[in-house]
mmCIF file of C-alpha atoms in Angstrom:
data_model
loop_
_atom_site.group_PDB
_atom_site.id
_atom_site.type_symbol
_atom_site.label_atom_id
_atom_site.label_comp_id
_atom_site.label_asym_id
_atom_site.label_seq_id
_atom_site.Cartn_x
_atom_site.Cartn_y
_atom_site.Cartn_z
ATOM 1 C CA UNK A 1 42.825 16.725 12.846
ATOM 2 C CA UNK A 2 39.348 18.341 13.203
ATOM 3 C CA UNK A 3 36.835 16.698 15.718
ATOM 4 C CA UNK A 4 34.276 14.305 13.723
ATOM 5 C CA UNK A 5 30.856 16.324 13.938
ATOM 6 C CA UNK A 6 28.480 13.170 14.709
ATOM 7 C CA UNK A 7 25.654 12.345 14.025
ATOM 8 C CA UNK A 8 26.644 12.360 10.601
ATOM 9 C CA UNK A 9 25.228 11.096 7.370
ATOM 10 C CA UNK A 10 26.156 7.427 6.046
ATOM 11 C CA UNK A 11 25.945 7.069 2.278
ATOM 12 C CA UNK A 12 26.290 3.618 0.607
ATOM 13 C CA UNK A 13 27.245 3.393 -2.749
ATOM 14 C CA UNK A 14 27.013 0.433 -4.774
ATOM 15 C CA UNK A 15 26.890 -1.509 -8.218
ATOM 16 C CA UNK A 16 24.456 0.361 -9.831
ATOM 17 C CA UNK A 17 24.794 2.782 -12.631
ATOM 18 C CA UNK A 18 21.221 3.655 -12.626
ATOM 19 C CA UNK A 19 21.650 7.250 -11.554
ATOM 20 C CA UNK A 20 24.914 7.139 -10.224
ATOM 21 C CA UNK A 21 26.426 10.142 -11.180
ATOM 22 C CA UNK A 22 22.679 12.343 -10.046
ATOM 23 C CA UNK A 23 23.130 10.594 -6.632
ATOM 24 C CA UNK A 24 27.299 11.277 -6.581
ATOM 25 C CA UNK A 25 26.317 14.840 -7.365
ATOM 26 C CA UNK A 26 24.223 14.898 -4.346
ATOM 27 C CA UNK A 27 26.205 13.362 -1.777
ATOM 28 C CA UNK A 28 28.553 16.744 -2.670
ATOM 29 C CA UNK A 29 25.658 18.680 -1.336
ATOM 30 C CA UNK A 30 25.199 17.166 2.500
ATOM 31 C CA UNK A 31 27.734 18.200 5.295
ATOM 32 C CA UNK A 32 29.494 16.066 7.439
ATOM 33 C CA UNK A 33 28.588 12.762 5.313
ATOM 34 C CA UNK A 34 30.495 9.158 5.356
ATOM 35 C CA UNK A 35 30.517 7.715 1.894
ATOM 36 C CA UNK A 36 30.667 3.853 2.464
ATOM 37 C CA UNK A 37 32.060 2.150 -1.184
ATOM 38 C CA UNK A 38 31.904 -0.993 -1.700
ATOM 39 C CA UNK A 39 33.681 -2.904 -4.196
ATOM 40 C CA UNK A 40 31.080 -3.030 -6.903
ATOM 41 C CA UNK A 41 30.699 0.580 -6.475
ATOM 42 C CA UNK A 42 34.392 1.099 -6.583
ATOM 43 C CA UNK A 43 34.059 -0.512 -10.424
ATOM 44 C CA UNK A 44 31.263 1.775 -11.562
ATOM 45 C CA UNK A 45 33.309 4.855 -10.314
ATOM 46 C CA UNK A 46 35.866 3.412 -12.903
ATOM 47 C CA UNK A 47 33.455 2.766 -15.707
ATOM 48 C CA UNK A 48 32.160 6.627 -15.030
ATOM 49 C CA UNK A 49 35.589 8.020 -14.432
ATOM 50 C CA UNK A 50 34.195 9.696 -11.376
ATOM 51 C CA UNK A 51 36.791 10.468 -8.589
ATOM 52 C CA UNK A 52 35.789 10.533 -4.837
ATOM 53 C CA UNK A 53 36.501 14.160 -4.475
ATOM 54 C CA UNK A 54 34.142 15.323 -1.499
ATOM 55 C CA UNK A 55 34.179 18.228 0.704
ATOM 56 C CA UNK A 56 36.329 18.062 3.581
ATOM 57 C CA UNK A 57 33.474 16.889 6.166
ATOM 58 C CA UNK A 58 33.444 13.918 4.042
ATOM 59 C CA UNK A 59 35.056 10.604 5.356
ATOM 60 C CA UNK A 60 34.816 7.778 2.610
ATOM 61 C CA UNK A 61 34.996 4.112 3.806
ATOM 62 C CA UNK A 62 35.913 1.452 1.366
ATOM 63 C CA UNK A 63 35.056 -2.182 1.571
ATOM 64 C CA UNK A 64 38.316 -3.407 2.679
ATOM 65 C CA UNK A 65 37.516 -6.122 5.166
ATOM 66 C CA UNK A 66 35.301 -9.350 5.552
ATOM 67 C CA UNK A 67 33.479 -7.775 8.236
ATOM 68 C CA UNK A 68 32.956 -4.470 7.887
ATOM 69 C CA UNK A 69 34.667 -2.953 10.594
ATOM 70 C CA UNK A 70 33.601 0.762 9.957
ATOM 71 C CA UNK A 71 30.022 -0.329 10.733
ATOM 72 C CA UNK A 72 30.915 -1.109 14.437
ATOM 73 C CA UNK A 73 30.414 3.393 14.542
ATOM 74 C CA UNK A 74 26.646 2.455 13.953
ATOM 75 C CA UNK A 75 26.396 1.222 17.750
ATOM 76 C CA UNK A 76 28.169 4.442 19.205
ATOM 77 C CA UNK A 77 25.347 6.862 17.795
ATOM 78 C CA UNK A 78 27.870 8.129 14.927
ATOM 79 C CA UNK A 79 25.033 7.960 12.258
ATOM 80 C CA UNK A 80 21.386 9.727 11.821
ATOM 81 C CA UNK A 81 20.757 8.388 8.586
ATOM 82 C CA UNK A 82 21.360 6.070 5.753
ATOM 83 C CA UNK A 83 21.240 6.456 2.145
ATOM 84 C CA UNK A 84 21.590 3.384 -0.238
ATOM 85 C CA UNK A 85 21.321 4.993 -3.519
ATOM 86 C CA UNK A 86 21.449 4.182 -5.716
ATOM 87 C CA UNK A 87 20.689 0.472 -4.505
ATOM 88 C CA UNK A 88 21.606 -2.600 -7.447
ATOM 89 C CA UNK A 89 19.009 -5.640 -7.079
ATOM 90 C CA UNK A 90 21.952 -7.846 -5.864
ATOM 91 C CA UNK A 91 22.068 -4.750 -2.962
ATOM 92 C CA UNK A 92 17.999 -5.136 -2.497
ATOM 93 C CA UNK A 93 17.997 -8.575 -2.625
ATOM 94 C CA UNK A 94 20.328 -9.250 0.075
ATOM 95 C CA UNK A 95 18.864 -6.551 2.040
ATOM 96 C CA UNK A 96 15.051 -8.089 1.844
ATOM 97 C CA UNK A 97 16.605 -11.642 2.710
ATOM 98 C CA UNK A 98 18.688 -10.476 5.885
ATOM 99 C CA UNK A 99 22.363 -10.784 3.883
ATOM 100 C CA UNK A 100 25.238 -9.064 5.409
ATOM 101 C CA UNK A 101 28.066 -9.980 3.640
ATOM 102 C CA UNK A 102 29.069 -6.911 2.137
ATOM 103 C CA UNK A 103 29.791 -3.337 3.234
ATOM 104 C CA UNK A 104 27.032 -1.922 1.614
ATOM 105 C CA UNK A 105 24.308 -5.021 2.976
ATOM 106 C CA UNK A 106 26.107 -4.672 6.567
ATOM 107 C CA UNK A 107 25.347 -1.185 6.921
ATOM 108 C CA UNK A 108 21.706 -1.564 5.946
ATOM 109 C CA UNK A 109 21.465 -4.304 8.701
ATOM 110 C CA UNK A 110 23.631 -2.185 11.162
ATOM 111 C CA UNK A 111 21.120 0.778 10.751
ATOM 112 C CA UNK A 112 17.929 -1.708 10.906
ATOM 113 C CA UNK A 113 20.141 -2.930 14.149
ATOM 114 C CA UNK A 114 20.618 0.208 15.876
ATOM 115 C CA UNK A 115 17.325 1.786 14.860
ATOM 116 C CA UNK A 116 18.878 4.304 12.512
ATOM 117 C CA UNK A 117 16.402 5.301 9.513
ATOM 118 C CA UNK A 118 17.491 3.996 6.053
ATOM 119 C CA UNK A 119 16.534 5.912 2.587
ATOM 120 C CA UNK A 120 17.081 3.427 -0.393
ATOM 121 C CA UNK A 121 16.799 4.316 -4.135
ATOM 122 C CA UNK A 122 16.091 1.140 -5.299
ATOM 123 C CA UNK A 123 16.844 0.313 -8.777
ATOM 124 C CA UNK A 124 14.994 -1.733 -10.011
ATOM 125 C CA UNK A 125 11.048 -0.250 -9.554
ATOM 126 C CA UNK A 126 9.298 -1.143 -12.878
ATOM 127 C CA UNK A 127 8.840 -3.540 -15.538
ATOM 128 C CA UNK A 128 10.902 -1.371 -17.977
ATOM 129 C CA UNK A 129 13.203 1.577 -17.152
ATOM 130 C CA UNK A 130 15.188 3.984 -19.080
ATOM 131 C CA UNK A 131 18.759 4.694 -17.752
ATOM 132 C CA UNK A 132 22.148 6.065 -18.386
ATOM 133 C CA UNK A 133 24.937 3.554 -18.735
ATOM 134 C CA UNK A 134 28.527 5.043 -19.358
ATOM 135 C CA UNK A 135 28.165 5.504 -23.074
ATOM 136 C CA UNK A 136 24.518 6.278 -23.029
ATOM 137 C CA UNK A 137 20.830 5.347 -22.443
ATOM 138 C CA UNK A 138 19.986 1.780 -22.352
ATOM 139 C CA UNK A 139 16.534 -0.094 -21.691
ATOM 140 C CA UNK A 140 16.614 -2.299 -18.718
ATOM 141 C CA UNK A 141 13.868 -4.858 -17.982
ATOM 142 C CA UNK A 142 13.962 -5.857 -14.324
ATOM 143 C CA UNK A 143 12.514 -9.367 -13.381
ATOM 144 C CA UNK A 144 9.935 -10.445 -11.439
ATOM 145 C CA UNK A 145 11.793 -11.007 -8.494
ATOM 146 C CA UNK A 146 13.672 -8.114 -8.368
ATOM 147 C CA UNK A 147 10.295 -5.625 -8.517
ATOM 148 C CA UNK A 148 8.975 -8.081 -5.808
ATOM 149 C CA UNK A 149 12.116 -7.576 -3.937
ATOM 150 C CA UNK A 150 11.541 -3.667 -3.897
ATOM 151 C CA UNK A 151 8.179 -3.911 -3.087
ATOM 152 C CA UNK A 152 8.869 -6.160 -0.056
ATOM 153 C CA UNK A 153 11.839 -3.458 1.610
ATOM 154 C CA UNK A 154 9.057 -0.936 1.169
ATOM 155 C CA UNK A 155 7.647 -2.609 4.639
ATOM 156 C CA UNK A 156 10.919 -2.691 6.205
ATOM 157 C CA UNK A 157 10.743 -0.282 9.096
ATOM 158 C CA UNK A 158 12.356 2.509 8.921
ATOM 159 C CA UNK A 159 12.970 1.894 5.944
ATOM 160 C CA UNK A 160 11.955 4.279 2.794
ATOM 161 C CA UNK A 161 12.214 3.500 -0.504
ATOM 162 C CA UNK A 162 12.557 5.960 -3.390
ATOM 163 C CA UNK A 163 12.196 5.246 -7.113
ATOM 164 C CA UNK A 164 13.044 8.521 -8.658
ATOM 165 C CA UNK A 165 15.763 10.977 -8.150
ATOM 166 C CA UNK A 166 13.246 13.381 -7.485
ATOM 167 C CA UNK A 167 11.949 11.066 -4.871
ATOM 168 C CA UNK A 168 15.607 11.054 -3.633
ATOM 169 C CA UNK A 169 16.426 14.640 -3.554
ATOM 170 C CA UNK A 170 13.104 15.298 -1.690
ATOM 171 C CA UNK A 171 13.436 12.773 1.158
ATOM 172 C CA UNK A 172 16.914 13.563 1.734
ATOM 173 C CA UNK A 173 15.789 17.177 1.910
ATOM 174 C CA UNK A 174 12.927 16.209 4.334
ATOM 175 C CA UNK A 175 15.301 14.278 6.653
ATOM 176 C CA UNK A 176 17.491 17.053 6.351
ATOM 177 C CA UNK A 177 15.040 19.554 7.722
ATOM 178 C CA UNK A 178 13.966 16.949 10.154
ATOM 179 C CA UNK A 179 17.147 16.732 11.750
ATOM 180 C CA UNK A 180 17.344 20.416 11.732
ATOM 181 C CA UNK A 181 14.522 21.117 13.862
ATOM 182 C CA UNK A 182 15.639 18.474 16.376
ATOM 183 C CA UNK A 183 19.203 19.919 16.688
#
């Protein structure tokens, strides 16, 4: 078995649809990447009949265990980065309010923990969105709380939140050249 190149990417996956395919498509892009899914996400994989088919730098992680365990790597300097995207309002919720209590909130608070910058595409980012479900474009409506609840990561630190794929692809690219010129 190869040696794990570290630091690596950590990629969280969860219960969203709202651009989950764009965002599976670019996790395929990034080298040496862990793909955390949690259970929700595991669902919506299903409903898109997606298969977790990554290069061979790729390690995925499912949720398999009340606490976590695969976040205990976040203390030993194995990640650079985090990506939550795309990030469900249950996700950003729990997130804002300091809830770990699944593998896609506990790595969020790992990275917070070990000082580790988090990108999240958040959701839900305006009154009234257009998005791809699995049998086609729907009209979603976010509440109150759940724009509030994106607005109040935003001044988490380290801590940026996208709401665009464009927004996405461009801060993973910037990280991406940020790490380069450190390395």
């Amino acid at each position: 078995m190869a040696t794990l190149h570290t630091p690596r990417w950590a990629w969280v996956l969860t219960g969203s649809g709202h651009f989950f395919t764009e965002s599976f498509a670019l996790i395929h892009q990034i080298e040496h990447c862990d793909v955390f899914v949690s259970k929700a996400a595991n669902e919506v994989l299903r409903m898109y009949k997606l298969k977790l088919d990554f290069p061979e730098t790729t390690r995925v992680l499912h949720d398999k265990s009340a606490s976590a365990i695969p976040v205990g790597e976040f203390y030993h300097g194995v990640y650079h980065t985090v990506v939550v995207a795309p990030a469900s309002s249950n996700t950003v919720a729990k997130c804002v309010h300091g809830i770990s209590d699944t593998l896609a909130t506990n790595v969020f608070a790992q990275a917070g923990k070990c000082r580790v910058p988090a990108i999240v595409f958040a959701c839900d980012t305006a009154p009234e969105l257009e998005t791809m479900a699995p049998h086609g474009l729907v009209k979603v409506y976010p509440r109150r709380i759940d724009l509030e609840n994106t607005d109040q990561l935003k001044s988490f630190e380290r801590t940026q939140v996208v709401e665009s794929l464009a927004d996405l692809e461009a801060s993973v690219r910037r990280r991406h050249a940020e790490l380069a010129s450190h390395g």
